[in-house]
PDB file of C-alpha atoms in Angstrom:
ATOM      1  CA  UNK D  27     -38.581  26.298  32.424  1.00  0.00           C
ATOM      2  CA  UNK D  28     -39.279  22.813  33.735  1.00  0.00           C
ATOM      3  CA  UNK D  29     -42.624  21.372  32.655  1.00  0.00           C
ATOM      4  CA  UNK D  30     -44.566  18.704  34.489  1.00  0.00           C
ATOM      5  CA  UNK D  31     -47.738  17.235  33.043  1.00  0.00           C
ATOM      6  CA  UNK D  32     -50.424  15.263  34.800  1.00  0.00           C
ATOM      7  CA  UNK D  33     -53.210  13.150  33.372  1.00  0.00           C
ATOM      8  CA  UNK D  34     -56.124  13.068  33.656  1.00  0.00           C
ATOM      9  CA  UNK D  35     -57.040  16.549  34.811  1.00  0.00           C
ATOM     10  CA  UNK D  36     -60.419  15.406  36.062  1.00  0.00           C
ATOM     11  CA  UNK D  37     -61.890  12.016  36.786  1.00  0.00           C
ATOM     12  CA  UNK D  38     -65.211  10.893  38.142  1.00  0.00           C
ATOM     13  CA  UNK D  39     -65.540   7.284  39.181  1.00  0.00           C
ATOM     14  CA  UNK D  40     -67.841   4.989  41.058  1.00  0.00           C
ATOM     15  CA  UNK D  41     -67.069   3.845  44.567  1.00  0.00           C
ATOM     16  CA  UNK D  42     -64.960   0.686  44.583  1.00  0.00           C
ATOM     17  CA  UNK D  43     -63.165   1.294  41.318  1.00  0.00           C
ATOM     18  CA  UNK D  44     -59.483   2.107  40.883  1.00  0.00           C
ATOM     19  CA  UNK D  45     -58.098   5.237  39.284  1.00  0.00           C
ATOM     20  CA  UNK D  46     -54.619   5.756  37.857  1.00  0.00           C
ATOM     21  CA  UNK D  47     -53.033   9.207  37.632  1.00  0.00           C
ATOM     22  CA  UNK D  48     -49.901   9.829  35.585  1.00  0.00           C
ATOM     23  CA  UNK D  49     -47.233  12.425  36.255  1.00  0.00           C
ATOM     24  CA  UNK D  50     -44.617  13.194  33.620  1.00  0.00           C
ATOM     25  CA  UNK D  51     -41.611  15.473  33.525  1.00  0.00           C
ATOM     26  CA  UNK D  52     -41.527  16.678  29.939  1.00  0.00           C
ATOM     27  CA  UNK D  53     -38.185  18.431  29.556  1.00  0.00           C
ATOM     28  CA  UNK D  54     -36.030  17.050  32.324  1.00  0.00           C
ATOM     29  CA  UNK D  55     -35.264  13.812  34.106  1.00  0.00           C
ATOM     30  CA  UNK D  56     -36.730  13.471  37.582  1.00  0.00           C
ATOM     31  CA  UNK D  57     -35.148  10.974  39.923  1.00  0.00           C
ATOM     32  CA  UNK D  58     -37.653  11.984  42.552  1.00  0.00           C
ATOM     33  CA  UNK D  59     -41.314  12.811  42.250  1.00  0.00           C
ATOM     34  CA  UNK D  60     -43.749  13.704  44.988  1.00  0.00           C
ATOM     35  CA  UNK D  61     -47.461  13.128  45.355  1.00  0.00           C
ATOM     36  CA  UNK D  62     -49.584  15.620  47.275  1.00  0.00           C
ATOM     37  CA  UNK D  63     -53.195  15.829  48.220  1.00  0.00           C
ATOM     38  CA  UNK D  64     -54.941  19.155  48.618  1.00  0.00           C
ATOM     39  CA  UNK D  65     -58.344  19.753  50.155  1.00  0.00           C
ATOM     40  CA  UNK D  66     -60.311  22.907  49.285  1.00  0.00           C
ATOM     41  CA  UNK D  67     -58.702  26.020  50.728  1.00  0.00           C
ATOM     42  CA  UNK D  68     -56.044  23.937  52.438  1.00  0.00           C
ATOM     43  CA  UNK D  69     -52.337  23.431  52.097  1.00  0.00           C
ATOM     44  CA  UNK D  70     -50.461  20.737  50.199  1.00  0.00           C
ATOM     45  CA  UNK D  71     -50.128  17.533  52.184  1.00  0.00           C
ATOM     46  CA  UNK D  72     -47.315  15.249  51.093  1.00  0.00           C
ATOM     47  CA  UNK D  73     -48.530  11.684  50.601  1.00  0.00           C
ATOM     48  CA  UNK D  74     -45.414   9.954  49.354  1.00  0.00           C
ATOM     49  CA  UNK D  75     -42.029  10.352  47.736  1.00  0.00           C
ATOM     50  CA  UNK D  76     -41.499   8.397  44.553  1.00  0.00           C
ATOM     51  CA  UNK D  77     -37.960   7.416  43.630  1.00  0.00           C
ATOM     52  CA  UNK D  78     -37.100   6.014  40.232  1.00  0.00           C
ATOM     53  CA  UNK D  79     -36.305   2.306  40.436  1.00  0.00           C
ATOM     54  CA  UNK D  80     -37.148   1.856  44.106  1.00  0.00           C
ATOM     55  CA  UNK D  81     -40.127   1.662  46.402  1.00  0.00           C
ATOM     56  CA  UNK D  82     -41.980   4.808  47.302  1.00  0.00           C
ATOM     57  CA  UNK D  83     -41.675   6.295  50.764  1.00  0.00           C
ATOM     58  CA  UNK D  84     -45.055   7.027  52.307  1.00  0.00           C
ATOM     59  CA  UNK D  85     -45.836   9.671  54.884  1.00  0.00           C
ATOM     60  CA  UNK D  86     -47.301   8.686  58.195  1.00  0.00           C
ATOM     61  CA  UNK D  87     -50.978   7.895  57.952  1.00  0.00           C
ATOM     62  CA  UNK D  88     -50.988   7.234  54.205  1.00  0.00           C
ATOM     63  CA  UNK D  89     -52.003   3.683  53.294  1.00  0.00           C
ATOM     64  CA  UNK D  90     -49.482   2.299  50.825  1.00  0.00           C
ATOM     65  CA  UNK D  91     -51.836  -0.472  49.709  1.00  0.00           C
ATOM     66  CA  UNK D  92     -54.524   2.048  48.890  1.00  0.00           C
ATOM     67  CA  UNK D  93     -52.315   4.571  47.113  1.00  0.00           C
ATOM     68  CA  UNK D  94     -50.019   2.561  44.876  1.00  0.00           C
ATOM     69  CA  UNK D  95     -47.085   4.457  43.444  1.00  0.00           C
ATOM     70  CA  UNK D  96     -44.854   3.352  40.611  1.00  0.00           C
ATOM     71  CA  UNK D  97     -41.879   5.330  39.302  1.00  0.00           C
ATOM     72  CA  UNK D  98     -40.858   3.236  36.333  1.00  0.00           C
ATOM     73  CA  UNK D  99     -38.708   5.755  34.517  1.00  0.00           C
ATOM     74  CA  UNK D 100     -36.960   9.071  35.019  1.00  0.00           C
ATOM     75  CA  UNK D 101     -39.909  10.868  33.449  1.00  0.00           C
ATOM     76  CA  UNK D 102     -42.975   9.021  34.704  1.00  0.00           C
ATOM     77  CA  UNK D 103     -44.582   8.295  38.047  1.00  0.00           C
ATOM     78  CA  UNK D 104     -48.074   6.922  38.541  1.00  0.00           C
ATOM     79  CA  UNK D 105     -50.442   7.032  41.492  1.00  0.00           C
ATOM     80  CA  UNK D 106     -53.242   4.465  41.602  1.00  0.00           C
ATOM     81  CA  UNK D 107     -56.052   5.036  44.048  1.00  0.00           C
ATOM     82  CA  UNK D 108     -57.390   1.539  44.659  1.00  0.00           C
ATOM     83  CA  UNK D 109     -60.969   0.779  45.657  1.00  0.00           C
ATOM     84  CA  UNK D 110     -61.781   4.461  45.745  1.00  0.00           C
ATOM     85  CA  UNK D 111     -64.396   5.786  48.150  1.00  0.00           C
ATOM     86  CA  UNK D 112     -66.053   9.207  48.417  1.00  0.00           C
ATOM     87  CA  UNK D 113     -63.615  10.275  51.129  1.00  0.00           C
ATOM     88  CA  UNK D 114     -60.802   9.879  48.580  1.00  0.00           C
ATOM     89  CA  UNK D 115     -62.291  12.716  46.540  1.00  0.00           C
ATOM     90  CA  UNK D 116     -59.662  15.416  46.424  1.00  0.00           C
ATOM     91  CA  UNK D 117     -57.194  17.364  44.307  1.00  0.00           C
ATOM     92  CA  UNK D 118     -54.079  15.273  43.742  1.00  0.00           C
ATOM     93  CA  UNK D 119     -50.927  17.075  42.585  1.00  0.00           C
ATOM     94  CA  UNK D 120     -47.559  15.663  41.669  1.00  0.00           C
ATOM     95  CA  UNK D 121     -44.259  17.461  41.585  1.00  0.00           C
ATOM     96  CA  UNK D 122     -40.893  16.544  40.151  1.00  0.00           C
ATOM     97  CA  UNK D 123     -37.409  17.365  41.275  1.00  0.00           C
ATOM     98  CA  UNK D 124     -34.800  17.535  38.575  1.00  0.00           C
ATOM     99  CA  UNK D 125     -31.582  15.636  39.004  1.00  0.00           C
ATOM    100  CA  UNK D 126     -29.860  18.032  36.671  1.00  0.00           C
ATOM    101  CA  UNK D 127     -30.824  21.318  38.273  1.00  0.00           C
ATOM    102  CA  UNK D 128     -29.600  23.030  41.394  1.00  0.00           C
ATOM    103  CA  UNK D 129     -30.747  21.894  44.770  1.00  0.00           C
ATOM    104  CA  UNK D 130     -34.255  21.045  45.699  1.00  0.00           C
ATOM    105  CA  UNK D 131     -36.406  22.907  43.218  1.00  0.00           C
ATOM    106  CA  UNK D 132     -39.698  21.183  42.618  1.00  0.00           C
ATOM    107  CA  UNK D 133     -42.047  21.810  39.733  1.00  0.00           C
ATOM    108  CA  UNK D 134     -45.684  20.951  40.018  1.00  0.00           C
ATOM    109  CA  UNK D 135     -48.083  19.275  37.644  1.00  0.00           C
ATOM    110  CA  UNK D 136     -51.495  20.846  36.982  1.00  0.00           C
ATOM    111  CA  UNK D 137     -53.283  18.470  39.337  1.00  0.00           C
ATOM    112  CA  UNK D 138     -56.044  15.878  39.032  1.00  0.00           C
ATOM    113  CA  UNK D 139     -59.435  16.462  40.554  1.00  0.00           C
ATOM    114  CA  UNK D 140     -60.854  13.125  41.631  1.00  0.00           C
ATOM    115  CA  UNK D 141     -64.526  12.757  42.445  1.00  0.00           C
ATOM    116  CA  UNK D 142     -65.727   9.434  43.768  1.00  0.00           C
ATOM    117  CA  UNK D 143     -69.477   8.914  43.642  1.00  0.00           C
TER     118      UNK D 143
ATOM    119  CA  UNK Y   3     -39.576  16.498  60.964  1.00  0.00           C
ATOM    120  CA  UNK Y   4     -39.865  20.008  59.678  1.00  0.00           C
ATOM    121  CA  UNK Y   5     -42.729  22.252  60.767  1.00  0.00           C
ATOM    122  CA  UNK Y   6     -43.568  25.437  58.885  1.00  0.00           C
ATOM    123  CA  UNK Y   7     -45.922  28.097  60.177  1.00  0.00           C
ATOM    124  CA  UNK Y   8     -47.260  30.859  57.968  1.00  0.00           C
ATOM    125  CA  UNK Y   9     -49.002  34.151  58.759  1.00  0.00           C
ATOM    126  CA  UNK Y  10     -51.347  35.755  58.056  1.00  0.00           C
ATOM    127  CA  UNK Y  11     -53.889  33.319  56.666  1.00  0.00           C
ATOM    128  CA  UNK Y  12     -55.633  36.105  54.751  1.00  0.00           C
ATOM    129  CA  UNK Y  13     -54.339  39.465  53.645  1.00  0.00           C
ATOM    130  CA  UNK Y  14     -56.191  42.240  51.874  1.00  0.00           C
ATOM    131  CA  UNK Y  15     -54.295  45.198  50.440  1.00  0.00           C
ATOM    132  CA  UNK Y  16     -55.126  48.018  48.101  1.00  0.00           C
ATOM    133  CA  UNK Y  17     -53.615  48.067  44.668  1.00  0.00           C
ATOM    134  CA  UNK Y  18     -50.196  49.676  44.796  1.00  0.00           C
ATOM    135  CA  UNK Y  19     -49.580  48.871  48.440  1.00  0.00           C
ATOM    136  CA  UNK Y  20     -47.053  46.333  49.679  1.00  0.00           C
ATOM    137  CA  UNK Y  21     -47.832  42.885  51.058  1.00  0.00           C
ATOM    138  CA  UNK Y  22     -45.715  40.897  53.484  1.00  0.00           C
ATOM    139  CA  UNK Y  23     -46.144  37.227  54.349  1.00  0.00           C
ATOM    140  CA  UNK Y  24     -44.098  35.619  57.103  1.00  0.00           C
ATOM    141  CA  UNK Y  25     -43.059  32.042  57.774  1.00  0.00           C
ATOM    142  CA  UNK Y  26     -41.126  30.278  60.479  1.00  0.00           C
ATOM    143  CA  UNK Y  27     -39.510  26.857  60.328  1.00  0.00           C
ATOM    144  CA  UNK Y  28     -38.291  24.460  62.971  1.00  0.00           C
ATOM    145  CA  UNK Y  29     -35.510  22.352  61.454  1.00  0.00           C
ATOM    146  CA  UNK Y  30     -32.169  24.122  61.438  1.00  0.00           C
ATOM    147  CA  UNK Y  31     -31.018  21.695  58.724  1.00  0.00           C
ATOM    148  CA  UNK Y  32     -33.365  23.322  56.206  1.00  0.00           C
ATOM    149  CA  UNK Y  33     -31.393  25.252  53.623  1.00  0.00           C
ATOM    150  CA  UNK Y  34     -33.875  25.852  50.811  1.00  0.00           C
ATOM    151  CA  UNK Y  35     -37.007  28.011  51.068  1.00  0.00           C
ATOM    152  CA  UNK Y  36     -39.264  28.386  48.033  1.00  0.00           C
ATOM    153  CA  UNK Y  37     -42.423  30.418  47.666  1.00  0.00           C
ATOM    154  CA  UNK Y  38     -45.289  29.255  45.485  1.00  0.00           C
ATOM    155  CA  UNK Y  39     -48.300  31.117  44.115  1.00  0.00           C
ATOM    156  CA  UNK Y  40     -51.463  29.140  43.490  1.00  0.00           C
ATOM    157  CA  UNK Y  41     -54.466  30.491  41.676  1.00  0.00           C
ATOM    158  CA  UNK Y  42     -57.830  28.828  42.125  1.00  0.00           C
ATOM    159  CA  UNK Y  43     -57.869  25.349  40.594  1.00  0.00           C
ATOM    160  CA  UNK Y  44     -54.356  25.719  39.221  1.00  0.00           C
ATOM    161  CA  UNK Y  45     -50.964  24.261  40.021  1.00  0.00           C
ATOM    162  CA  UNK Y  46     -48.614  25.954  42.496  1.00  0.00           C
ATOM    163  CA  UNK Y  47     -46.124  28.077  40.589  1.00  0.00           C
ATOM    164  CA  UNK Y  48     -42.656  28.752  41.947  1.00  0.00           C
ATOM    165  CA  UNK Y  49     -42.242  32.533  42.153  1.00  0.00           C
ATOM    166  CA  UNK Y  50     -39.017  32.907  44.089  1.00  0.00           C
ATOM    167  CA  UNK Y  51     -36.739  30.860  46.297  1.00  0.00           C
ATOM    168  CA  UNK Y  52     -33.822  31.479  48.601  1.00  0.00           C
ATOM    169  CA  UNK Y  53     -31.032  29.315  49.919  1.00  0.00           C
ATOM    170  CA  UNK Y  54     -29.490  29.598  53.340  1.00  0.00           C
ATOM    171  CA  UNK Y  55     -26.247  31.059  52.091  1.00  0.00           C
ATOM    172  CA  UNK Y  56     -27.950  34.375  51.291  1.00  0.00           C
ATOM    173  CA  UNK Y  57     -30.075  36.700  53.370  1.00  0.00           C
ATOM    174  CA  UNK Y  58     -32.137  38.385  50.678  1.00  0.00           C
ATOM    175  CA  UNK Y  59     -33.138  37.859  47.083  1.00  0.00           C
ATOM    176  CA  UNK Y  60     -35.128  40.119  44.812  1.00  0.00           C
ATOM    177  CA  UNK Y  61     -36.886  39.639  41.497  1.00  0.00           C
ATOM    178  CA  UNK Y  62     -38.647  42.756  40.233  1.00  0.00           C
ATOM    179  CA  UNK Y  63     -41.566  43.407  42.611  1.00  0.00           C
ATOM    180  CA  UNK Y  64     -40.942  40.302  44.687  1.00  0.00           C
ATOM    181  CA  UNK Y  65     -38.329  39.851  47.384  1.00  0.00           C
ATOM    182  CA  UNK Y  66     -37.625  37.235  49.997  1.00  0.00           C
ATOM    183  CA  UNK Y  67     -35.617  37.645  53.184  1.00  0.00           C
ATOM    184  CA  UNK Y  68     -34.186  34.917  55.378  1.00  0.00           C
ATOM    185  CA  UNK Y  69     -33.067  35.070  59.001  1.00  0.00           C
ATOM    186  CA  UNK Y  70     -31.381  31.758  59.769  1.00  0.00           C
ATOM    187  CA  UNK Y  71     -30.759  32.581  63.404  1.00  0.00           C
ATOM    188  CA  UNK Y  72     -34.415  33.268  64.085  1.00  0.00           C
ATOM    189  CA  UNK Y  73     -35.550  30.595  61.604  1.00  0.00           C
ATOM    190  CA  UNK Y  74     -37.908  32.812  59.743  1.00  0.00           C
ATOM    191  CA  UNK Y  75     -38.296  34.029  56.180  1.00  0.00           C
ATOM    192  CA  UNK Y  76     -40.634  36.480  54.541  1.00  0.00           C
ATOM    193  CA  UNK Y  77     -42.102  37.290  51.150  1.00  0.00           C
ATOM    194  CA  UNK Y  78     -42.451  40.925  50.166  1.00  0.00           C
ATOM    195  CA  UNK Y  79     -44.547  42.048  47.210  1.00  0.00           C
ATOM    196  CA  UNK Y  80     -44.349  45.722  46.318  1.00  0.00           C
ATOM    197  CA  UNK Y  81     -46.692  47.759  44.103  1.00  0.00           C
ATOM    198  CA  UNK Y  82     -49.313  45.053  44.267  1.00  0.00           C
ATOM    199  CA  UNK Y  83     -51.609  44.493  41.314  1.00  0.00           C
ATOM    200  CA  UNK Y  84     -54.958  42.686  41.043  1.00  0.00           C
ATOM    201  CA  UNK Y  85     -53.247  39.769  39.307  1.00  0.00           C
ATOM    202  CA  UNK Y  86     -51.203  39.204  42.449  1.00  0.00           C
ATOM    203  CA  UNK Y  87     -54.400  37.950  44.094  1.00  0.00           C
ATOM    204  CA  UNK Y  88     -53.875  34.258  44.861  1.00  0.00           C
ATOM    205  CA  UNK Y  89     -52.863  31.886  47.627  1.00  0.00           C
ATOM    206  CA  UNK Y  90     -49.188  31.964  48.509  1.00  0.00           C
ATOM    207  CA  UNK Y  91     -47.383  29.066  50.160  1.00  0.00           C
ATOM    208  CA  UNK Y  92     -43.966  29.078  51.770  1.00  0.00           C
ATOM    209  CA  UNK Y  93     -41.982  25.876  52.209  1.00  0.00           C
ATOM    210  CA  UNK Y  94     -38.792  24.538  53.731  1.00  0.00           C
ATOM    211  CA  UNK Y  95     -36.867  21.473  52.628  1.00  0.00           C
ATOM    212  CA  UNK Y  96     -36.137  19.927  56.014  1.00  0.00           C
ATOM    213  CA  UNK Y  97     -32.743  18.627  54.989  1.00  0.00           C
ATOM    214  CA  UNK Y  98     -30.497  19.173  52.001  1.00  0.00           C
ATOM    215  CA  UNK Y  99     -29.700  16.753  49.253  1.00  0.00           C
ATOM    216  CA  UNK Y 100     -31.554  13.802  47.821  1.00  0.00           C
ATOM    217  CA  UNK Y 101     -33.505  13.116  51.006  1.00  0.00           C
ATOM    218  CA  UNK Y 102     -35.041  16.564  51.084  1.00  0.00           C
ATOM    219  CA  UNK Y 103     -38.758  17.055  50.829  1.00  0.00           C
ATOM    220  CA  UNK Y 104     -40.729  20.243  51.091  1.00  0.00           C
ATOM    221  CA  UNK Y 105     -42.951  20.998  54.044  1.00  0.00           C
ATOM    222  CA  UNK Y 106     -45.484  23.677  53.213  1.00  0.00           C
ATOM    223  CA  UNK Y 107     -47.003  26.409  55.284  1.00  0.00           C
ATOM    224  CA  UNK Y 108     -50.763  26.671  55.576  1.00  0.00           C
ATOM    225  CA  UNK Y 109     -51.025  29.339  52.906  1.00  0.00           C
ATOM    226  CA  UNK Y 110     -51.934  33.018  52.736  1.00  0.00           C
ATOM    227  CA  UNK Y 111     -54.853  34.182  50.668  1.00  0.00           C
ATOM    228  CA  UNK Y 112     -53.887  37.568  49.236  1.00  0.00           C
ATOM    229  CA  UNK Y 113     -56.606  39.831  47.895  1.00  0.00           C
ATOM    230  CA  UNK Y 114     -55.560  42.968  46.052  1.00  0.00           C
ATOM    231  CA  UNK Y 115     -58.434  45.393  45.828  1.00  0.00           C
ATOM    232  CA  UNK Y 116     -58.821  48.278  43.394  1.00  0.00           C
TER     233      UNK Y 116
END
């Protein structure tokens, strides 16, 4: 099956620093990747859609200057949380949609738990 | 945009019984409806999906039904086992093709008791 990796799995940082999270599709090419945020015992909230070679599309209420997304290749998208604050602490999950497979199937990465002190 | 509602929020069943989770969607353009299972601290795993050109799909103990007219779809798990305990999310794609993006339901926490 399709495999999506995410790194790091956990990160603890000080308030004001920036954190970069990588999302990779390991065995397929992903023209589109998605970044979600998930609070404890809550659903997946889409933050932005990342398209290879173009600017990301952000959902309403998501600050594009705070959550920088880069989709430089068909297998890699990165999310950078800039000037992180404690309220940014959350579980961030990426997913990838294969250009070679049927329809809209998305495969998720294992997630990154971010804790901002 | 698409809006997906999911019920119930929690569901407790005895081992061997069946479990049913229901979702409704708002956008008639949606044509893809996946179901994901998420264990605590883990990634959501796709367990079954259905497209709008079929009304039912089955995979061993799991089945999904779709009623396009009523805009609702359901997940059925038969002969439940303790390892089925997890949070289940339904989703709808909002629109087909490259512009599609999944909107998730609020999740159902399933507890299978011995």
